[in-house]
CSV table of C-alpha atoms in Angstrom, one decimal:
chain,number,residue,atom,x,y,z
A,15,UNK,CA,61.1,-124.2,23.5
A,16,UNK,CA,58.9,-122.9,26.2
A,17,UNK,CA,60.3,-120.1,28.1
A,18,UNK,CA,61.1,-121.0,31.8
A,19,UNK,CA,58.9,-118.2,33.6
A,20,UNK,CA,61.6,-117.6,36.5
A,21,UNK,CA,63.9,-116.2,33.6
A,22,UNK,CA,61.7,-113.6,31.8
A,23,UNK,CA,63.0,-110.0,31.6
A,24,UNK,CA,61.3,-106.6,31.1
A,25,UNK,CA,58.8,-106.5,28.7
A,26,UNK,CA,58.5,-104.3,25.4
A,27,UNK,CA,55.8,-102.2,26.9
A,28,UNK,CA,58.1,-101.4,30.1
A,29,UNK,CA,56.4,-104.1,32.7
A,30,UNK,CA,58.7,-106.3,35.0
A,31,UNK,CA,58.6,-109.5,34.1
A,32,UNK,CA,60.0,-112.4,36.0
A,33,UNK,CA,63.6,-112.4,36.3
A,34,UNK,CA,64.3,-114.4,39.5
A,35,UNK,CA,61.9,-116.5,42.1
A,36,UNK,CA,64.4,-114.6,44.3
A,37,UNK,CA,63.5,-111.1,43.4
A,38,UNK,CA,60.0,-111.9,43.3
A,39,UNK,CA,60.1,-112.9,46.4
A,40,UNK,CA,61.9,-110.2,47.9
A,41,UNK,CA,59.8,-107.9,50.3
A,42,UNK,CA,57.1,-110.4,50.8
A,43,UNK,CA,54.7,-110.1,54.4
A,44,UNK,CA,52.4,-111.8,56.1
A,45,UNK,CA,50.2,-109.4,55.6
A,46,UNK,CA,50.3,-109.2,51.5
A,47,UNK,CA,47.8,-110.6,49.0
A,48,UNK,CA,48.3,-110.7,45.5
A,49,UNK,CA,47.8,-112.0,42.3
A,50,UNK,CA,49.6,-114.1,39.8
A,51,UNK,CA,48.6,-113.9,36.6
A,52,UNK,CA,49.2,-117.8,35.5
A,53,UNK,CA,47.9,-117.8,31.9
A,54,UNK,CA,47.6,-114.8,29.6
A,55,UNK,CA,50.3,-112.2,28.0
A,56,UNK,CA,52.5,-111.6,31.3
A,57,UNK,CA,52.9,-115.1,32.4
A,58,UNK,CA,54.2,-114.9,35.9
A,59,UNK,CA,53.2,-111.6,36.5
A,60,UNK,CA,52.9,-110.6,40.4
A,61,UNK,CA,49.7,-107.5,40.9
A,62,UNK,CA,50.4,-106.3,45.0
A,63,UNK,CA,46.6,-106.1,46.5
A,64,UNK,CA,46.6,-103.3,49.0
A,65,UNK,CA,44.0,-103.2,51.9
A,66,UNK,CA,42.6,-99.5,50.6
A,67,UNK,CA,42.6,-99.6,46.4
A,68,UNK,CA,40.7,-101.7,43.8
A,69,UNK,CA,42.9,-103.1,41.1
A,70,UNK,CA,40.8,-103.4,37.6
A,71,UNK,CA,40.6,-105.6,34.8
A,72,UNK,CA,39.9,-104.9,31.4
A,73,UNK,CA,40.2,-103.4,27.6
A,74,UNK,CA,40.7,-99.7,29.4
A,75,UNK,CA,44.2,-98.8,28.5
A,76,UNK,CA,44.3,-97.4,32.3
A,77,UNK,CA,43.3,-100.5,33.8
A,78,UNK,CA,45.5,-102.1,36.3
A,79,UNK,CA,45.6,-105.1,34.3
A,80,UNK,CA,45.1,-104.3,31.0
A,81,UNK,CA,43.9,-107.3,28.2
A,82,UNK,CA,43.5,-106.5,24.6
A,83,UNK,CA,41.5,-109.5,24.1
A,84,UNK,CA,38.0,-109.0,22.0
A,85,UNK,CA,36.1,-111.2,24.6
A,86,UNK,CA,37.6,-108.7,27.6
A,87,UNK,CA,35.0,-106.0,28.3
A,88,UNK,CA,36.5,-102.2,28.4
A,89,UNK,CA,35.9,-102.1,32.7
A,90,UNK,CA,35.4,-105.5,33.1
A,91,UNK,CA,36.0,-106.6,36.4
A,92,UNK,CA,37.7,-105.5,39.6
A,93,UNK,CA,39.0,-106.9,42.8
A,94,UNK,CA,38.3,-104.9,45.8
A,95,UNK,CA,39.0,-104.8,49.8
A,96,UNK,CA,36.4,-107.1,51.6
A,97,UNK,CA,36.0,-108.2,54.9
A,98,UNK,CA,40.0,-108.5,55.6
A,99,UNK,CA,40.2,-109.7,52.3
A,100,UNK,CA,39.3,-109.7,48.4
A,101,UNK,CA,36.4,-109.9,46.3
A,102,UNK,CA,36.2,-110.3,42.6
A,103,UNK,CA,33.2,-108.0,41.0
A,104,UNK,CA,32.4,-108.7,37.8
A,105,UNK,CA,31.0,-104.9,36.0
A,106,UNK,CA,28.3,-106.5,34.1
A,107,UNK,CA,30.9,-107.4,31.5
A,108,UNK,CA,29.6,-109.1,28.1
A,109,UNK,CA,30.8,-112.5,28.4
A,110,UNK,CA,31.1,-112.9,32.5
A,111,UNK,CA,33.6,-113.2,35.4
A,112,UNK,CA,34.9,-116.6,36.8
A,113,UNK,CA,36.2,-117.6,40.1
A,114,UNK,CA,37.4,-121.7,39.6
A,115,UNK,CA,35.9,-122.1,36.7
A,116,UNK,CA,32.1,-120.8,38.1
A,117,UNK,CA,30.5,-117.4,36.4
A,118,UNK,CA,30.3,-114.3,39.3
A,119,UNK,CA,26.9,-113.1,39.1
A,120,UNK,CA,27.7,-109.9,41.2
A,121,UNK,CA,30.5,-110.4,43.7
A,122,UNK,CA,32.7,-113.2,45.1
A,123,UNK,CA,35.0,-113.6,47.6
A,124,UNK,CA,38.3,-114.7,47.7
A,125,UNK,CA,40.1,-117.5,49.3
A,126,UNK,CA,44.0,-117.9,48.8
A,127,UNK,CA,44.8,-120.7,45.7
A,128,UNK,CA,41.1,-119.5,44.3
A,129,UNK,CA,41.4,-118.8,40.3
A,130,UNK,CA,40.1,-115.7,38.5
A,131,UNK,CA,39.2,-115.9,34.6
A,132,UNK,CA,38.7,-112.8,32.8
A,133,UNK,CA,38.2,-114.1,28.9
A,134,UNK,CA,41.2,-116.0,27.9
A,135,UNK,CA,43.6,-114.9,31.3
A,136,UNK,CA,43.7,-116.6,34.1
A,137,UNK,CA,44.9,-114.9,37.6
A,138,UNK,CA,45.3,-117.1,40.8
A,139,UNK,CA,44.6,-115.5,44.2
A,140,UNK,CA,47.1,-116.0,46.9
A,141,UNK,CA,47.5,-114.7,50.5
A,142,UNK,CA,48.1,-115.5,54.1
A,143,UNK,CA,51.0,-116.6,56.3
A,144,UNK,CA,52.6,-119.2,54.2
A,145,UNK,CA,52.4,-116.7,51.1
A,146,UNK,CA,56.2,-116.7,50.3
A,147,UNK,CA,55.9,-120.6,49.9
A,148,UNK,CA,53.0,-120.3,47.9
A,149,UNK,CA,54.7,-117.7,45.4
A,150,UNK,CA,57.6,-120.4,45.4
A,151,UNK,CA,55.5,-123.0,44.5
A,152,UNK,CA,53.3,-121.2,42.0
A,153,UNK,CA,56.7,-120.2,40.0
A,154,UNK,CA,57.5,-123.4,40.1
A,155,UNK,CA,54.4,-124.8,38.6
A,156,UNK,CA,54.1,-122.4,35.9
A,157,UNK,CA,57.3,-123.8,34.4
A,158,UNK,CA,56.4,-127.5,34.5
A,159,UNK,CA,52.0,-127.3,34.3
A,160,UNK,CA,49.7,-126.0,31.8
A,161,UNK,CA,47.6,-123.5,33.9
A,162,UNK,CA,44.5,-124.4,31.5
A,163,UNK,CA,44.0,-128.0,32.2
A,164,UNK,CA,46.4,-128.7,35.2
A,165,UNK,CA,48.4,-131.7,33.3
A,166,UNK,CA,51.9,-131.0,32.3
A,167,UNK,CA,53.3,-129.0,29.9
A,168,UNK,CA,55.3,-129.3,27.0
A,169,UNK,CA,58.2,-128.5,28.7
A,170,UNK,CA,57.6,-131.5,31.9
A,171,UNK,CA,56.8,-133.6,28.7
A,172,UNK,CA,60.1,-132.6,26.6
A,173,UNK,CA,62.0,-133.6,29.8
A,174,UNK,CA,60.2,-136.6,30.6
A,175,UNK,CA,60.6,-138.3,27.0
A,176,UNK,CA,64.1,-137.7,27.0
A,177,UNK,CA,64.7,-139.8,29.9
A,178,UNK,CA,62.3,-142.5,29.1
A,179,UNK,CA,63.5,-142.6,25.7
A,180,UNK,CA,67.4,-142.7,26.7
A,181,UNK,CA,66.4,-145.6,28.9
A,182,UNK,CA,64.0,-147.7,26.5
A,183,UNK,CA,67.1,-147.6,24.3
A,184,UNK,CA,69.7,-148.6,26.7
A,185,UNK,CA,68.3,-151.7,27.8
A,186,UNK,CA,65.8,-152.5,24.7
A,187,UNK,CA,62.6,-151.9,26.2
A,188,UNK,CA,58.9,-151.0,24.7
A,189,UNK,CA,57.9,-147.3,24.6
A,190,UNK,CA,55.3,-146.1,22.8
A,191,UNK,CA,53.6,-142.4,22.8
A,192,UNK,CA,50.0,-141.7,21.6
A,193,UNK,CA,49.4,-138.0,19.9
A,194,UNK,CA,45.1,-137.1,20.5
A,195,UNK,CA,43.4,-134.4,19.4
A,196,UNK,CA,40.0,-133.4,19.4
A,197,UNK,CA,38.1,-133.6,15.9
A,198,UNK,CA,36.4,-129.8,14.3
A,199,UNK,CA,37.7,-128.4,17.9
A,200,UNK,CA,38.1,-124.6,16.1
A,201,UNK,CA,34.4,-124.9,15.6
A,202,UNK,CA,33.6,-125.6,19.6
A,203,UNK,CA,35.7,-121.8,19.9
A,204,UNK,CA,33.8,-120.4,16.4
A,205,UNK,CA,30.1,-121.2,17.4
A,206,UNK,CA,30.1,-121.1,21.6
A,207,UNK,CA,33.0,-119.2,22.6
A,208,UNK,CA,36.3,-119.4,23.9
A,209,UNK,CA,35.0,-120.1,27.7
A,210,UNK,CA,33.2,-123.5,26.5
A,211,UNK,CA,36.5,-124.4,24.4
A,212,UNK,CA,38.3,-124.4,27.3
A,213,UNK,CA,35.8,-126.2,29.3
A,214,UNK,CA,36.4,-128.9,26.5
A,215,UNK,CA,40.2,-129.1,27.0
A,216,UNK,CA,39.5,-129.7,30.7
A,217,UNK,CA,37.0,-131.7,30.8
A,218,UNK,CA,39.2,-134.1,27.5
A,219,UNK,CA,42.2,-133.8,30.5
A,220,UNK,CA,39.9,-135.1,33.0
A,221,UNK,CA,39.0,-138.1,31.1
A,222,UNK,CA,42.2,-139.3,30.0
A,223,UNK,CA,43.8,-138.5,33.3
A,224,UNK,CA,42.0,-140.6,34.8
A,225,UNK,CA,43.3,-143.1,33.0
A,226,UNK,CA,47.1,-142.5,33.3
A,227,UNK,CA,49.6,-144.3,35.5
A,228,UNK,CA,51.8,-142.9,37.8
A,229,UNK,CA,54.6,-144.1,35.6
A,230,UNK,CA,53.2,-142.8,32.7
A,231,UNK,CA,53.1,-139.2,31.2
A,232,UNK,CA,49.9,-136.9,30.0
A,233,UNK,CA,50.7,-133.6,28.8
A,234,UNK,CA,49.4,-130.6,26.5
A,235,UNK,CA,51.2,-130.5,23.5
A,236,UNK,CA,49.3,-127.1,22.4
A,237,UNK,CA,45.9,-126.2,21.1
A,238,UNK,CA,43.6,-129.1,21.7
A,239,UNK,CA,46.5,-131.8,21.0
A,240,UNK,CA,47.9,-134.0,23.9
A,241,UNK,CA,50.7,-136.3,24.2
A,242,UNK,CA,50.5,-139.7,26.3
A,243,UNK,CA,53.6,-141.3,26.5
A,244,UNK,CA,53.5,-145.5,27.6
A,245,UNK,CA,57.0,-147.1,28.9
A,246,UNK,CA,57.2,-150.2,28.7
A,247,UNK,CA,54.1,-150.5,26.3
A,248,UNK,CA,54.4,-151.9,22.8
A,249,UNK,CA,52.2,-150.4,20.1
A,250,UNK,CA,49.5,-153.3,19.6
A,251,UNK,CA,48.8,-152.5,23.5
A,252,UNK,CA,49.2,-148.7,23.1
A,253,UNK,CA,46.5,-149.5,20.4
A,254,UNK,CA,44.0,-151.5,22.6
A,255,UNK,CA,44.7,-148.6,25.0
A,256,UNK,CA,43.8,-145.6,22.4
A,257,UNK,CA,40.9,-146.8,20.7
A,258,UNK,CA,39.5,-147.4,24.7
A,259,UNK,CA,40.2,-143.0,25.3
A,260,UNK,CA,38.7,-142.4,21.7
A,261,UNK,CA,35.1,-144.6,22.9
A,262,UNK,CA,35.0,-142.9,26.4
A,263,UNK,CA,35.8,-139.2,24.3
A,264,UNK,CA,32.8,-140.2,21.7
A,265,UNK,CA,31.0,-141.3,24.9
A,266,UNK,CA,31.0,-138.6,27.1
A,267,UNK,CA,28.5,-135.2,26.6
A,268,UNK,CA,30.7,-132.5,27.4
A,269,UNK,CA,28.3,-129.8,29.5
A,270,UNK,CA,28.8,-126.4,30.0
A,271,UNK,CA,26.0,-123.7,30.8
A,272,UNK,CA,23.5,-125.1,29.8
A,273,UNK,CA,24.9,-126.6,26.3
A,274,UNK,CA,26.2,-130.2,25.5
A,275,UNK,CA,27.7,-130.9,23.0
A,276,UNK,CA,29.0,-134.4,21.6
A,277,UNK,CA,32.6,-134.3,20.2
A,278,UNK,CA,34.9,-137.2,19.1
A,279,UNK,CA,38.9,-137.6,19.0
A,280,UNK,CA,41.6,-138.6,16.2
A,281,UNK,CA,44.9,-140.5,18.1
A,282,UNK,CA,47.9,-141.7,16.2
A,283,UNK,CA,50.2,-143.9,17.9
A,284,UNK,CA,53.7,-145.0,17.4
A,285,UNK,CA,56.2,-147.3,19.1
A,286,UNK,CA,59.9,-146.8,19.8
A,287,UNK,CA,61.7,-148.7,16.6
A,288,UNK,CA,65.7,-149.4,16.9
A,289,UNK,CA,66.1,-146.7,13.6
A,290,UNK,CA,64.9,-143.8,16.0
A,291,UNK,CA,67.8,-142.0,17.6
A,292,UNK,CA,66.1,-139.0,19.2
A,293,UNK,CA,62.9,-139.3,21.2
A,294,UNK,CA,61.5,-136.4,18.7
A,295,UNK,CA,61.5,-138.9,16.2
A,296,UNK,CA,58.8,-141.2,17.9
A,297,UNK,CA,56.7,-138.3,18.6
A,298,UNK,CA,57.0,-137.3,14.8
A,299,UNK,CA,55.9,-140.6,13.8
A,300,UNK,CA,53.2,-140.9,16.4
A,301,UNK,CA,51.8,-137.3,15.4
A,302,UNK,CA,51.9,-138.3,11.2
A,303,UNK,CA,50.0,-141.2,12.2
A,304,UNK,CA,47.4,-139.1,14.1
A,305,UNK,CA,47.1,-136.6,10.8
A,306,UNK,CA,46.1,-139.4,8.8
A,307,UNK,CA,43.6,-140.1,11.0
A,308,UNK,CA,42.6,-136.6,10.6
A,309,UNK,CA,42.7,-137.5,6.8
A,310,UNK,CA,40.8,-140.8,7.0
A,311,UNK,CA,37.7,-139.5,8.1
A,312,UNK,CA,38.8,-139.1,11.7
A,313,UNK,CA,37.1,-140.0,15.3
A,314,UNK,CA,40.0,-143.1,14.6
A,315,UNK,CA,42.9,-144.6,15.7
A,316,UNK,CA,45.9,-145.0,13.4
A,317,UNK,CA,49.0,-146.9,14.4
């Protein structure tokens, strides 16, 4: 089960975690900036900016924030006092500095909500007036968002089957959940790096969100595999609507620095039968039918 963020305790190497939104909060000005480290090994962690100190970033043990990650640079970046603010300066690190999702060449400033990617971590940028509401928020969305592609999580997906399941059952309606994930994806990560894999996950989000209902649910599952789930859909439409996300995946040229590349999905698909009596059950069937997919040559739907 994923661990609710506004619950974490100390950690083994002696660093606060999150115990409380409460006693995060606690303290807070006006006047403070910070930053929130929303994906990476301290999930939740709050770094205090002060107006006169840089905080650093990298495989230094003595760094401020301190990543063991091979793709993290020994002083790899910093953020600095600027102007009444923040900048991020990347330290001619070996595989680059990002503020939302563009490289730094040099220096960038910082505007509260702006995100920071140093390899595989992901630090968001937050100050101004309204800063304790922010904090509150970003808590919040930790435990219910995946910080990568900015669908839902596992946990928001977990929650949401359970009560479109309980209902489908109660008064006999059609449910049906698709399971999609992208075809040779480790390779995308082994030949071009971890910074264009997860420019793939986003960009896969983007073009099946766009395709979701309100009433409907898109999540992360883990790794590259996502979880759609379809009230009131039966599983020859669920069908018609999978093999439409596989085209437009097969379709699109996902482009990042100067590289495309073309990548395909495998979805499996399953509908709620009368048999089932927990909603993990209709995920388990919808993910054996993507594996076979997967063993059926995949870019396919199986249902």
């Amino acid at each position: 089960m994923t661990q609710d963020p506004a619950s974490q305790a100390t950690g083994v190497d002696g660093q606060t975690r999150i115990t409380s939104v409460r006693d995060l909060v606690a303290g807070l000005t006006s006047k403070d900036a910070f930053l929130v480290m929303v994906r990476g090994p301290e999930l939740g962690r709050r770094i205090t900016l002060n107006d006169d100190e840089n905080v650093t970033i990298g495989r230094d043990p003595e760094s401020t924030i301190a990543l063991k990650h091979d793709s993290i640079s020994r002083y790899h970046a910093r953020i600095e006092p600027f102007e009444g603010g923040h900048r991020v300066v990347d330290n001619m690190s070996t595989n680059g500095t990002y503020r939302n999702q563009h490289q730094v060449h040099g220096s960038a400033s910082l505007a509260s909500g702006d995100y920071v990617q140093v390899g595989d971590t992901i630090l968001k940028y937050l100050s101004g007036d309204n800063i304790e509401a922010a904090f509150h928020e970003e808590i919040y969305r930790l435990t219910i968002e995946d910080s990568l592609t900015q669908i839902a999580n596992k946990r928001a997906l977990n929650e949401f089957l359970d009560k479109e399941f309980a209902r489908a059952k109660r008064y006999q309606r059609d449910l049906s959940v698709i399971m999609v994930d992208l075809d040779h994806f480790k390779r995308v990560n082994d030949s071009y790096g971890h910074l264009m894999g997860d420019f793939v996950l986003r960009e896969l989000a983007k073009i099946i969100g766009s395709r979701i209902r309100k009433e409907e649910m898109f999540a992360r599952y883990g790794g590259e595999e996502f979880c759609i789930v379809l009230p009131e859909m039966n599983r020859d439409k669920a069908k018609t609507f999978a093999e439409t996300l596989r085209g437009l995946i097969a379709a699109h040229a996902f482009e990042f620095e100067g590289t495309s590349l073309k990548l395909t999905a495998s979805l499996g698909v399953a509908e709620l039968v009368s048999e089932m009596g927990r909603y993990e059950e209709l995920v388990a069937a919808a993910d054996d039918h993507l594996y076979r997919a997967k063993r059926e040559g995949r870019n396919r739907v199986v249902a």
